[in-house]
Coordinates of C-alpha atoms in Angstrom, one line a residue:
X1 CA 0.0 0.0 0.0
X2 CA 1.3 3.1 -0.5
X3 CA 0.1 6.4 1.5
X4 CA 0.8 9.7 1.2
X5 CA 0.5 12.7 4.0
X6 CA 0.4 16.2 3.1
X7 CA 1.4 17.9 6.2
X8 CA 3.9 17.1 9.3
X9 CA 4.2 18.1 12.9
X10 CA 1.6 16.9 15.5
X11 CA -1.3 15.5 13.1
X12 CA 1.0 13.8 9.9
X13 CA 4.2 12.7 11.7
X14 CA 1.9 11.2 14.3
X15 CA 0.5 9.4 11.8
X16 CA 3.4 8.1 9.5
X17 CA 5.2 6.7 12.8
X18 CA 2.1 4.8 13.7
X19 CA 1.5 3.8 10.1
X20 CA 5.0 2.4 10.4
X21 CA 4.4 0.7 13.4
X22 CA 1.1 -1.3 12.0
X23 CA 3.2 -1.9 8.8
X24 CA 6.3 -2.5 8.2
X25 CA 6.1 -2.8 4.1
X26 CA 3.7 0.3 3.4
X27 CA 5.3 2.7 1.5
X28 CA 4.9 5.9 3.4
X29 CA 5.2 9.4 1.5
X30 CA 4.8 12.7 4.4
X31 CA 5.3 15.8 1.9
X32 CA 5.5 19.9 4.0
X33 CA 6.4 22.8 2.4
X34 CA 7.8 24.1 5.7
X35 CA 11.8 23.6 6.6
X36 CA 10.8 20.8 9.6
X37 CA 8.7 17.9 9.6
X38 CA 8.3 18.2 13.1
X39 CA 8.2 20.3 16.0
X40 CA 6.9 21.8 19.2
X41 CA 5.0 24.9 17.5
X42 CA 3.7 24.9 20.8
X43 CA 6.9 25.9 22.9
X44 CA 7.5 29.0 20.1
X45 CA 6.3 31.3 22.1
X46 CA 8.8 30.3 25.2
X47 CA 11.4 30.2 22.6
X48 CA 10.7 34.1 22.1
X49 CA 10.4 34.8 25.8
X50 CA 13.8 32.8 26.4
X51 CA 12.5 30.3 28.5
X52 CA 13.8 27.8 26.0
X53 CA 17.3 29.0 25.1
X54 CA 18.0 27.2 21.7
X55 CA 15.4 27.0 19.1
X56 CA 16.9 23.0 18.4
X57 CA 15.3 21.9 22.0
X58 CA 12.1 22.7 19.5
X59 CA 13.0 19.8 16.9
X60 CA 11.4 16.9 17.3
X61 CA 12.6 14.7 14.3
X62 CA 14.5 15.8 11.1
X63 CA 14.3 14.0 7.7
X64 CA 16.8 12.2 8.5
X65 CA 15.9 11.1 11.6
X66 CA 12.6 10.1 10.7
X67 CA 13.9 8.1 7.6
X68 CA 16.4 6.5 9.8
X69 CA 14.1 5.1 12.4
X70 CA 10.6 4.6 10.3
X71 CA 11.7 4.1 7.0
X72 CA 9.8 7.0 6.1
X73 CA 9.8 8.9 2.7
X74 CA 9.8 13.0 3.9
X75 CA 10.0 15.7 1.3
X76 CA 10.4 19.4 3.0
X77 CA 10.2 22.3 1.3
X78 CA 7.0 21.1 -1.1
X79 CA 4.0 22.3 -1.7
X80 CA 1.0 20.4 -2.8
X81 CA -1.0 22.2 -5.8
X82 CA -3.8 19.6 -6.1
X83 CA -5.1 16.4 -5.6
X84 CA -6.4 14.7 -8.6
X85 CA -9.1 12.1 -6.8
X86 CA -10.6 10.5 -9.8
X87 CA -6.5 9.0 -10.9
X88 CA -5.3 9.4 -7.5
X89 CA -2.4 11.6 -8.2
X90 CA -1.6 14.8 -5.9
X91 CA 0.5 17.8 -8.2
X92 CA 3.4 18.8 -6.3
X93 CA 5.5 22.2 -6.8
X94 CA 8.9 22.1 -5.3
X95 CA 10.1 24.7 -3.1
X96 CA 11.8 26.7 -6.0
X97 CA 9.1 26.9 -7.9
X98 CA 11.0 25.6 -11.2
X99 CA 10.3 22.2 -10.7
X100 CA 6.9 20.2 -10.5
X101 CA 5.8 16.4 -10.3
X102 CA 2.8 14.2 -9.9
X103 CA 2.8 11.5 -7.1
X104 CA 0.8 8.7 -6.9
X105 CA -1.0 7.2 -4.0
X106 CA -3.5 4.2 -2.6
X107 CA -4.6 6.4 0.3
X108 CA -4.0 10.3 1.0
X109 CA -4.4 12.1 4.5
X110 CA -4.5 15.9 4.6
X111 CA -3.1 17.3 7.9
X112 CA -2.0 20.8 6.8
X113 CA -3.0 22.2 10.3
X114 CA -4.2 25.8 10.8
X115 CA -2.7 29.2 9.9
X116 CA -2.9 32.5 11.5
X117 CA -6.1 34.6 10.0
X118 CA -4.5 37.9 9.2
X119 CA -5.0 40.8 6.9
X120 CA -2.0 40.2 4.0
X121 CA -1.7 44.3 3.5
X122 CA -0.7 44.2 7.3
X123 CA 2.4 41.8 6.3
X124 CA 3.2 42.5 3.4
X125 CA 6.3 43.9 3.0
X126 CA 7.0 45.3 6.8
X127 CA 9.0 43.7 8.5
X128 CA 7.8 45.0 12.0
X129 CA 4.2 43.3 12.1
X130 CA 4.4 39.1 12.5
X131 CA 2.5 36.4 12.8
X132 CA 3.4 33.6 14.9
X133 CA 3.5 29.6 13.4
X134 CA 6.9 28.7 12.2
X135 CA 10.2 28.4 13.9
X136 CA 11.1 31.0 10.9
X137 CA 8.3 33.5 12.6
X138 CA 9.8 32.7 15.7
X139 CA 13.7 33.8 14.9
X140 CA 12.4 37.1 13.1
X141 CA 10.2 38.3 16.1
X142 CA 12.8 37.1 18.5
X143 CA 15.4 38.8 16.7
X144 CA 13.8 42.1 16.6
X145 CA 12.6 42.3 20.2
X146 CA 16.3 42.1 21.1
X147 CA 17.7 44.6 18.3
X148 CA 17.1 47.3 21.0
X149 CA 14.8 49.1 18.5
X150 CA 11.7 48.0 20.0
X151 CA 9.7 49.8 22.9
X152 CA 6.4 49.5 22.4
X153 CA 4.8 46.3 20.9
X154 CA 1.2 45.5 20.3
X155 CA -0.5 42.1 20.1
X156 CA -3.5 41.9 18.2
X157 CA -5.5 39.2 19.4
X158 CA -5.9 38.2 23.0
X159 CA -6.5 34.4 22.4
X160 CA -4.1 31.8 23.4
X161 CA -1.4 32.6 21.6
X162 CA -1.6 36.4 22.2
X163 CA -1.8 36.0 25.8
X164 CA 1.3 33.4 25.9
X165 CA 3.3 36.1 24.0
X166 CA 2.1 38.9 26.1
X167 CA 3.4 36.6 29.0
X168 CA 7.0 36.0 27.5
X169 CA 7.4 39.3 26.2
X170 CA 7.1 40.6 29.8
X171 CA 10.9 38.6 30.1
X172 CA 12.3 41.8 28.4
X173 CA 11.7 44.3 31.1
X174 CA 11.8 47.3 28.9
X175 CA 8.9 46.7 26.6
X176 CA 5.5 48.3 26.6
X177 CA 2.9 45.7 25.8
X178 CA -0.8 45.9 24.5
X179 CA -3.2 43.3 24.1
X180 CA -6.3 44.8 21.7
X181 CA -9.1 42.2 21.5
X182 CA -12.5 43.2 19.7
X183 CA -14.5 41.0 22.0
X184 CA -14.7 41.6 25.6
X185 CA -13.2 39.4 27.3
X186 CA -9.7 37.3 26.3
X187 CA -9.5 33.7 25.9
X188 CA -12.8 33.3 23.6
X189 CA -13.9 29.9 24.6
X190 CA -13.8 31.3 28.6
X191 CA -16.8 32.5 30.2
X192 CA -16.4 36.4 30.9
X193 CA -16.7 36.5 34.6
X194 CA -13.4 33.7 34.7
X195 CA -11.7 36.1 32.3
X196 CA -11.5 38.9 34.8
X197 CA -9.1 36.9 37.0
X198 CA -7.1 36.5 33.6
X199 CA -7.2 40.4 33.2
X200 CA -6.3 40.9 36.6
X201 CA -2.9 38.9 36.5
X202 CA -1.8 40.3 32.7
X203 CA -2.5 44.4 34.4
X204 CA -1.1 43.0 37.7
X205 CA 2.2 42.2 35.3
X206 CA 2.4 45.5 33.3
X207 CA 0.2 44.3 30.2
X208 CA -2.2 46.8 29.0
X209 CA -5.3 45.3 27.6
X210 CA -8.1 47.1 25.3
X211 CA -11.3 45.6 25.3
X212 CA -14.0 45.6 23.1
X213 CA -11.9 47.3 20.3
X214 CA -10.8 45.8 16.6
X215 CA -7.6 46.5 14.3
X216 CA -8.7 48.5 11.7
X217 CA -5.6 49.3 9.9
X218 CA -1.5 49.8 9.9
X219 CA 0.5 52.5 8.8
X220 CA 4.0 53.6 8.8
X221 CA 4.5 56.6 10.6
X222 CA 8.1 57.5 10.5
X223 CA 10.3 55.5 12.6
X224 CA 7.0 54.1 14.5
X225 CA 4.1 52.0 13.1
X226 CA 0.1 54.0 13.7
X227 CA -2.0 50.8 14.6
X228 CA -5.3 52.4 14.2
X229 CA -8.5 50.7 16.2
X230 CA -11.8 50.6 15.1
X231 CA -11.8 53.6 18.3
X232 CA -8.5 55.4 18.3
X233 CA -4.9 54.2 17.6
X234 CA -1.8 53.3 19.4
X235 CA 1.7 53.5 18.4
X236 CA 4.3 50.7 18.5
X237 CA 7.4 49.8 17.2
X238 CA 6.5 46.1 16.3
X239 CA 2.7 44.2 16.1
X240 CA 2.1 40.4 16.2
X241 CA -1.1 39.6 14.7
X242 CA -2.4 36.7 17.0
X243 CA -6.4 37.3 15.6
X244 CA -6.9 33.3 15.8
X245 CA -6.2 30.6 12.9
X246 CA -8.4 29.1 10.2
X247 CA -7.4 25.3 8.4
X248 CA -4.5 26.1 6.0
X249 CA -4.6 25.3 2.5
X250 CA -7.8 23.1 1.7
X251 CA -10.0 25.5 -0.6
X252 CA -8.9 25.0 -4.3
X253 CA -6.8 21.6 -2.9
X254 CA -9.5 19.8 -2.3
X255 CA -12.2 20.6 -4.7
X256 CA -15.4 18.0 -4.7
X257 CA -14.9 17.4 -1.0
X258 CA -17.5 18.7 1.7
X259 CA -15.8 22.3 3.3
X260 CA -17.4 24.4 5.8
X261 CA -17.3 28.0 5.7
X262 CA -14.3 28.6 7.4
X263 CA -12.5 26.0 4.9
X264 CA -12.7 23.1 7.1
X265 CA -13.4 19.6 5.8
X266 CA -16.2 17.5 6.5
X267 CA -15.0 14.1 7.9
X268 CA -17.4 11.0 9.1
X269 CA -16.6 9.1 12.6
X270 CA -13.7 7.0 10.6
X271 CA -11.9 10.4 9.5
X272 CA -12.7 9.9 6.1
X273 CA -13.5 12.8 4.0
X274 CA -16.5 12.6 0.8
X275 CA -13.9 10.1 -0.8
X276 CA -13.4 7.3 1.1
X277 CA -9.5 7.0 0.3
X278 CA -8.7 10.6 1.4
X279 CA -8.5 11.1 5.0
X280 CA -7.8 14.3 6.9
X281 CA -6.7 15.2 10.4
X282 CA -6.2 17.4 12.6
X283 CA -7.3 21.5 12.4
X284 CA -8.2 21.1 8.7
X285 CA -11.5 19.5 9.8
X286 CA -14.7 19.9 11.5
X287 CA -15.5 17.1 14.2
X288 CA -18.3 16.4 16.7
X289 CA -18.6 17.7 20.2
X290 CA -18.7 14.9 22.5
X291 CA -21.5 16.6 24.4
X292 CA -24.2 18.5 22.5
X293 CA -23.3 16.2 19.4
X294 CA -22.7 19.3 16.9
X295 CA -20.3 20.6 14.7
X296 CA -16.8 21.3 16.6
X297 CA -13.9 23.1 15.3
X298 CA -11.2 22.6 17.8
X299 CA -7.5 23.2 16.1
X300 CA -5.5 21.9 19.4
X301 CA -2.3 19.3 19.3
X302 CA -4.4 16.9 21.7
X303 CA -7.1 16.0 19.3
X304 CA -4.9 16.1 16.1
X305 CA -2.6 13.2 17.9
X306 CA -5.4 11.3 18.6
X307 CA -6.9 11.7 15.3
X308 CA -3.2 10.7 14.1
X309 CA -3.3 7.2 15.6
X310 CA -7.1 6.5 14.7
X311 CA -6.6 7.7 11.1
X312 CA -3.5 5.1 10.9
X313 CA -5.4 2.0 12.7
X314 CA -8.1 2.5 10.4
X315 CA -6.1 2.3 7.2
X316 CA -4.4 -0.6 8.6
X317 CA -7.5 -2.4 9.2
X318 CA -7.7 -2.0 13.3
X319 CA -11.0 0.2 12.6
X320 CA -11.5 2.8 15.6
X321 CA -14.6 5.6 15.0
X322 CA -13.2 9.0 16.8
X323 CA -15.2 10.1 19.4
X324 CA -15.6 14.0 18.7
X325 CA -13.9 16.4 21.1
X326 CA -14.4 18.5 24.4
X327 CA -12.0 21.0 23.7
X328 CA -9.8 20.7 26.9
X329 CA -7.2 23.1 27.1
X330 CA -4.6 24.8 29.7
X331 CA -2.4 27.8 29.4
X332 CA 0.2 29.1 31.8
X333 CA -0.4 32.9 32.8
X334 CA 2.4 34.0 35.0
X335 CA 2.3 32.8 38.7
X336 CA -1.0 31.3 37.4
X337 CA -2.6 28.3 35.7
X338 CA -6.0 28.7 33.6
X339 CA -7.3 25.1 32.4
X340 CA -11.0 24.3 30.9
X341 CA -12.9 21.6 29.3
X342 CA -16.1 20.7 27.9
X343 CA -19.0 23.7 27.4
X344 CA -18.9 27.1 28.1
X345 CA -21.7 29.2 29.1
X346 CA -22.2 30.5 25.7
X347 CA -22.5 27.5 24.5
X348 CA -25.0 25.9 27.2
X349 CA -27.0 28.9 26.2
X350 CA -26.8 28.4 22.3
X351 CA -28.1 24.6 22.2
X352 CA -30.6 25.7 25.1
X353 CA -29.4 23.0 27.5
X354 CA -31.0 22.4 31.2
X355 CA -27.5 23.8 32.1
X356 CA -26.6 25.7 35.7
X357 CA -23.1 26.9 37.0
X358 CA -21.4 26.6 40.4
X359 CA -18.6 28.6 41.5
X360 CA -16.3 27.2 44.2
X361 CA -12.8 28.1 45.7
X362 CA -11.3 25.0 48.1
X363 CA -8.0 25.0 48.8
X364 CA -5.4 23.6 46.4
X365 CA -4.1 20.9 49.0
X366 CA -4.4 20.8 53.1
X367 CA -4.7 24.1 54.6
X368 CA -2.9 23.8 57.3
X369 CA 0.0 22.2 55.2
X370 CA 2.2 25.3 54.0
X371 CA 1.7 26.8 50.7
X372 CA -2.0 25.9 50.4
X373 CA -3.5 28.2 47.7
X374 CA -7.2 28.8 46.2
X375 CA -8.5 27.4 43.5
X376 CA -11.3 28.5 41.5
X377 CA -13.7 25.8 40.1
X378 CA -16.5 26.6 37.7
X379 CA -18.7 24.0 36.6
X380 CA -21.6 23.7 34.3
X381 CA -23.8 20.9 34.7
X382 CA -27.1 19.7 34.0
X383 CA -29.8 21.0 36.6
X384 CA -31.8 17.6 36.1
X385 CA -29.2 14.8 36.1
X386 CA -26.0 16.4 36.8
X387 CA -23.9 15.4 34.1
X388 CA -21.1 17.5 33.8
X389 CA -20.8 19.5 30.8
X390 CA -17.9 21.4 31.1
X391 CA -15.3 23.1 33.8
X392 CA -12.9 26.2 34.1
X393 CA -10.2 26.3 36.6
X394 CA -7.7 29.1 38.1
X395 CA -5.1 28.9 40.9
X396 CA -1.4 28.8 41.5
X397 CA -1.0 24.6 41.7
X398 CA -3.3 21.4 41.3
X399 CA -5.3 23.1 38.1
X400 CA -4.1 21.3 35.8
X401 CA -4.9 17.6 37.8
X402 CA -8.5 19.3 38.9
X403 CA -9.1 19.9 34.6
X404 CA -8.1 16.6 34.0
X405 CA -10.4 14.6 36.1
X406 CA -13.1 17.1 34.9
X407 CA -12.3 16.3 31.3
X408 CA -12.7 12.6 32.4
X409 CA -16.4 13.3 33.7
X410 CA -17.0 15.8 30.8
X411 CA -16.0 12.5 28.1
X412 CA -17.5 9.5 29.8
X413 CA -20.9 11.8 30.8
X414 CA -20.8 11.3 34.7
X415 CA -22.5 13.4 36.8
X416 CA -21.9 15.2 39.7
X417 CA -23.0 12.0 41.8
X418 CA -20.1 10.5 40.7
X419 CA -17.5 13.1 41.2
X420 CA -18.9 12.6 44.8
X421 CA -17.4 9.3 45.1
X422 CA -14.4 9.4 43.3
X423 CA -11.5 8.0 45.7
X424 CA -8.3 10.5 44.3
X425 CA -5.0 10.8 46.2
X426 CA -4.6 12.0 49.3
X427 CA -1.7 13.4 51.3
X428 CA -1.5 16.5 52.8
X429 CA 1.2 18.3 50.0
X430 CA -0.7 17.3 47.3
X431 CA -4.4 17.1 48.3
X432 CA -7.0 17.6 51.2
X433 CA -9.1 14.1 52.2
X434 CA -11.9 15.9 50.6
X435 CA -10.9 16.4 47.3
X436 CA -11.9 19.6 45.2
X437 CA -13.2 17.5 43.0
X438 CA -15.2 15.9 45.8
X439 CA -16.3 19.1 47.4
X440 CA -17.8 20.2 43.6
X441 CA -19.8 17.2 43.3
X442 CA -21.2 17.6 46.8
X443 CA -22.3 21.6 46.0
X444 CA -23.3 20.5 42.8
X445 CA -25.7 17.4 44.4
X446 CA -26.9 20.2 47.1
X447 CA -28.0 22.0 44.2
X448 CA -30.1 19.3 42.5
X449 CA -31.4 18.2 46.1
X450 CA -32.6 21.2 46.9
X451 CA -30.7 21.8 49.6
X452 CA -29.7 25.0 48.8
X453 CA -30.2 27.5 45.8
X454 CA -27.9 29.2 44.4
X455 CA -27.8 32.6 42.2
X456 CA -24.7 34.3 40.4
X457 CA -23.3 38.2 41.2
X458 CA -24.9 38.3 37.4
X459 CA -28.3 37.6 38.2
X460 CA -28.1 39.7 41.8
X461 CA -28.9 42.5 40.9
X462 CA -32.0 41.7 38.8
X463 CA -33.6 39.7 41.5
X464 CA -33.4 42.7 43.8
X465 CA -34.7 44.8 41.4
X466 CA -38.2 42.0 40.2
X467 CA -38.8 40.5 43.5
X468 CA -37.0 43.3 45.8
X469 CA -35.0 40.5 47.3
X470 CA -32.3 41.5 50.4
X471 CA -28.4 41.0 51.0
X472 CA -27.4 39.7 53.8
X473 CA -23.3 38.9 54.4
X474 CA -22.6 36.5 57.0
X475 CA -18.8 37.1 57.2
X476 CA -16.7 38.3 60.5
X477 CA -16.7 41.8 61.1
X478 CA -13.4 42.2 60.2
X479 CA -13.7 40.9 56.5
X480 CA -17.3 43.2 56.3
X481 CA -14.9 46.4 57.4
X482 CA -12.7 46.0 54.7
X483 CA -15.7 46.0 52.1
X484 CA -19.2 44.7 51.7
X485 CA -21.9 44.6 48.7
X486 CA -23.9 48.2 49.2
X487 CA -26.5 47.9 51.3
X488 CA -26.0 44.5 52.7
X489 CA -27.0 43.1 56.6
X490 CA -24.3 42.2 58.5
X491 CA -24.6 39.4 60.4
X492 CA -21.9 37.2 61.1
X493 CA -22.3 33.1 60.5
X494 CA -21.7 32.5 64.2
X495 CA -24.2 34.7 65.7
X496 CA -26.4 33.3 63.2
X497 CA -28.5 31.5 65.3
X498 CA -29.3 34.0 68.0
X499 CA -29.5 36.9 65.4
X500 CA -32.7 35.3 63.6
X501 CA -35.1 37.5 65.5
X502 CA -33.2 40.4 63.0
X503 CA -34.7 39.4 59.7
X504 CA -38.3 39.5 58.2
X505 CA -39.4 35.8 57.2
X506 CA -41.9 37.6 54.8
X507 CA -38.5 38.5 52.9
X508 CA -36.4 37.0 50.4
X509 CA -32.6 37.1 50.6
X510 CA -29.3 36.5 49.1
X511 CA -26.6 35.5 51.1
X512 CA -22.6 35.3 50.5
X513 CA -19.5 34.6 52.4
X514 CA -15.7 35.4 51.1
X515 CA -16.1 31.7 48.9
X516 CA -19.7 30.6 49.2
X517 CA -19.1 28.3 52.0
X518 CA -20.4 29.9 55.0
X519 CA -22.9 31.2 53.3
X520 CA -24.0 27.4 52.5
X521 CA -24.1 27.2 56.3
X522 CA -26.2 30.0 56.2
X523 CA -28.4 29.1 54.1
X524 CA -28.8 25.9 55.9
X525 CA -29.6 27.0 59.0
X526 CA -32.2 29.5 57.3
X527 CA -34.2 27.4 55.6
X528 CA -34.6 25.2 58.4
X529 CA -36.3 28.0 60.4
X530 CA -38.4 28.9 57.7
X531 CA -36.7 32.0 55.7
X532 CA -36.5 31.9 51.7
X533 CA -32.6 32.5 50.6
X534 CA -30.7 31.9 48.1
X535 CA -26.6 31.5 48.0
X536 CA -24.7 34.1 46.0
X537 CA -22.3 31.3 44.3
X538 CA -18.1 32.6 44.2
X539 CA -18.4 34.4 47.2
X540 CA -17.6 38.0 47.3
X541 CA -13.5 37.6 46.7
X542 CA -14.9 36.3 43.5
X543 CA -17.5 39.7 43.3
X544 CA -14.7 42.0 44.2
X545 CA -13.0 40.7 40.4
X546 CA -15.5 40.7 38.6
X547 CA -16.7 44.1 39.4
X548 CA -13.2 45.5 38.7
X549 CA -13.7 44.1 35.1

């Protein structure tokens, strides 16, 4: 058989090793017009902040290398022009341009992978505005943040990407760094009230962020470049263009084959594209989302590997269906660790799902172990069942293993009953015997049971306002002095009890603690004496950000 990939790094190199692995006699063709078959595009933006010293810690495999151990045929430095389906030949144009050939094949996978959306009168012929994808992009930008010519330096695009560079470029003390994202939040796929606590580290570091505000155009100015917004303009002496990424290449390439609008492919379960000898991988394609079952563009390394390996057993005859994605991601923000999986709340709201949230912050492992930090857990979960649908996670240590387990329940639908008796490691450096993980399912359970009822700082205020509803903060009267919701009672959780004489069982109220926990214990105690309450979920440390944002 003989198999030809168009495309290298995470999604085709993946799958010409495994193709080697499940056999040894295919002949195996991998064909990229960049300079390296494969390597960490992921680390680039480390690479730029110095973090990783030599650009060849990036290299996974060479040619050579990947010829010597696979027995693999790789051609850098070629582009493919078409694919001829009918006689199943693919054009190639070599990287000169003088020189073009046709190659045959029995099956063909696409994994060209994503490139940066960008305006091309932004790049074209300056010098001082970059996008970010190659190792080449990453020596240029690299090169000119150290000439000691560059001050000020605008990233347009506060996505992954843009926030990662905003993050290394901080490395070089003297730089002046924007952020300018037309939505208004960073981080698309996180819900807006988690993105303050991303806006609050990045300002907390020097980064300047503008909001709500697109790139309009760029012009040379002199010795400076006029970046000019859809409101106002900024100057700078270099601009990355970090807007997001579309799939690379397929429009024209793969004419008669199902594309999307955003020139994704359509695949079915076995990655198989409209013919059923061309595969394709990776972020050229559209999948399924595990959970709602529709339409998914997710261009992340994770789900092109996996795809990798299932698009290999499946031409080798070990047929595997791929199961859609969740979308689980994590990023590295300076002291701090952002991680999420699964749905969002614009996407619960979209497909009109019986979805809720639930806001908690437990301690990352034994409090009275030293170094304990927060951690802030947002889950949304179906108010009938409670399946878990997706989560977001923030704190200094353990986000990372709290996602994980979350992308577990997310994949293999279990609910928040099950999170309740998951049996995780315990010691106290790494854990408490309650596990976050425990302590969400048990909130998220008190929910369902009616136990208690929760209510976000969103919704606050419009509660007050339809059904005149009152505050009450049940904190110490220290925390209350150093600020409290306006008009709030003050009663603290431990008077409680003998303080119920105080408040008007013809009234409705909304409680909250620093976290939500005490106010849980309020709530309890409440209901049980006949009040009607609701707990303001996130507590008000997680108020006082949001209200900043």
């Amino acid at each position: 058989m003989k198999i030809v990939i168009i495309g290298g790094v995470a999604g085709g190199a993946t799958t010409a090793a495994r193709l080697r692995r499940l056999d040894e006699k295919a002949e195996i063709i991998m064909i990229d017009k960049g300079n390296h078959i494969s390597f960490a595009n992921c680390g680039l933006p480390y690479y730029i902040g110095d973090v990783i010293k030599d650009k060849d810690d990036l290299l996974l495999q060479t040619p050579e290398s990947f010829k010597q151990r696979f027995n693999i045929d790789v051609r850098i430095r070629q582009k493919v022009l078409k694919i001829n389906k009918e006689e199943k030949k693919i054009l190639v144009e070599k990287k000169d341009g003088k020189e073009q050939y046709e190659e045959t094949y029995d099956k063909l996978i696409i994994s060209t992978g994503a490139e940066p959306i960008n305006h091309v009168d932004f790049l074209e012929g300056n010098e001082r505005v970059k996008t970010l994808r190659t190792i080449e992009d990453a020596q240029a930008i690299k090169q000119h943040i150290k000439s000691g010519n560059v001050k000020d330096v605008v990233i347009v695009g506060g996505g992954y990407i843009g926030v990662e560079m905003a993050e290394n470029l901080r490395n070089y003390e003297d730089l002046n760094i924007t952020i300018v994202q037309s939505n208004d939040h960073l981080i698309g796929p996180l819900d807006k009230d988690m993105a303050c606590f991303v806006h609050r580290e990045l300002r907390k570091n020097g980064i300047n962020i503008i909001l709500n505000n697109g790139l309009s155009e760029i012009e040379q100015d002199g010795d400076k470049l006029n970046v000019i917004l859809d409101n106002g303009e900024l100057k700078a002496d270099f601009v990355i263009l970090s807007i997001g990424v579309k799939p690379e290449g397929v429009i024209g390439l793969v004419s008669g084959l199902t594309v999307r609008y955003n020139g994704a492919i359509d695949v079915n379960e076995y990655l198989q594209t409209k013919n059923k000898d061309i595969y394709a991988i990776g972020d050229v394609i559209i999948t399924e989302n595990t959970v709602t079952g529709y339409s998914n563009y997710t261009p992340l390394a994770g789900p092109a590997n996996r795809q990798a390996r299932i698009v290999a057993n499946n031409i080798a005859g070990k047929i595997n269906p791929y199961e859609g994605s969740i979308g689980s991601s994590i990023i590295k923000i300076f002291d701090y660790s952002l991680a999420m999986t699964g749905l969002n709340e614009k996407t619960c709201q979209e497909k009109h799902l019986s979805a809720s949230s639930i806001i908690i912050s437990p301690n990352s492992h034994a409090s009275y172990y030293p170094g304990s930090t927060p951690i802030l857990i947002k889950c949304w979960y179906n108010r009938g069942n409670g399946q878990i649908y997706g989560g977001q996670v923030w704190g200094k240590e353990g986000v990372d293993k709290i996602c994980d387990i979350l992308a577990v329940a997310v994949k293999m639908k279990m609910t928040a009953y099950d999170l309740e008796k998951l049996e995780l490691c315990y010691a106290p450096p790494y854990s408490s015997a309650k596990s976050p993980v425990n302590i969400l399912g048990n909130s998220i359970v008190n929910n369902i049971e009616r136990l208690v009822r929760t209510v976000t700082w969103q919704e606050v205020e419009d509660l007050k306002k339809r059904e005149k509803y009152l505050i009450l903060d049940v904190r110490t009267d220290e925390e209350y002095e150093r600020g409290h919701f306006e008009n709030a009672i003050h009663i603290p959780l431990d008077d409680l009890r003998k303080r119920l004489n105080e408040l008007d069982k013809t009234k409705k109220y909304l409680i909250y603690c620093r976290t939500g926990l005490r106010s849980y214990l309020a709530c309890r105690i409440l209901v049980q004496n006949g009040f009607d309450v609701y707990n303001i979920t996130g507590g008000y440390s997680f108020y006082k950000v949001i209200s900043k944002n």
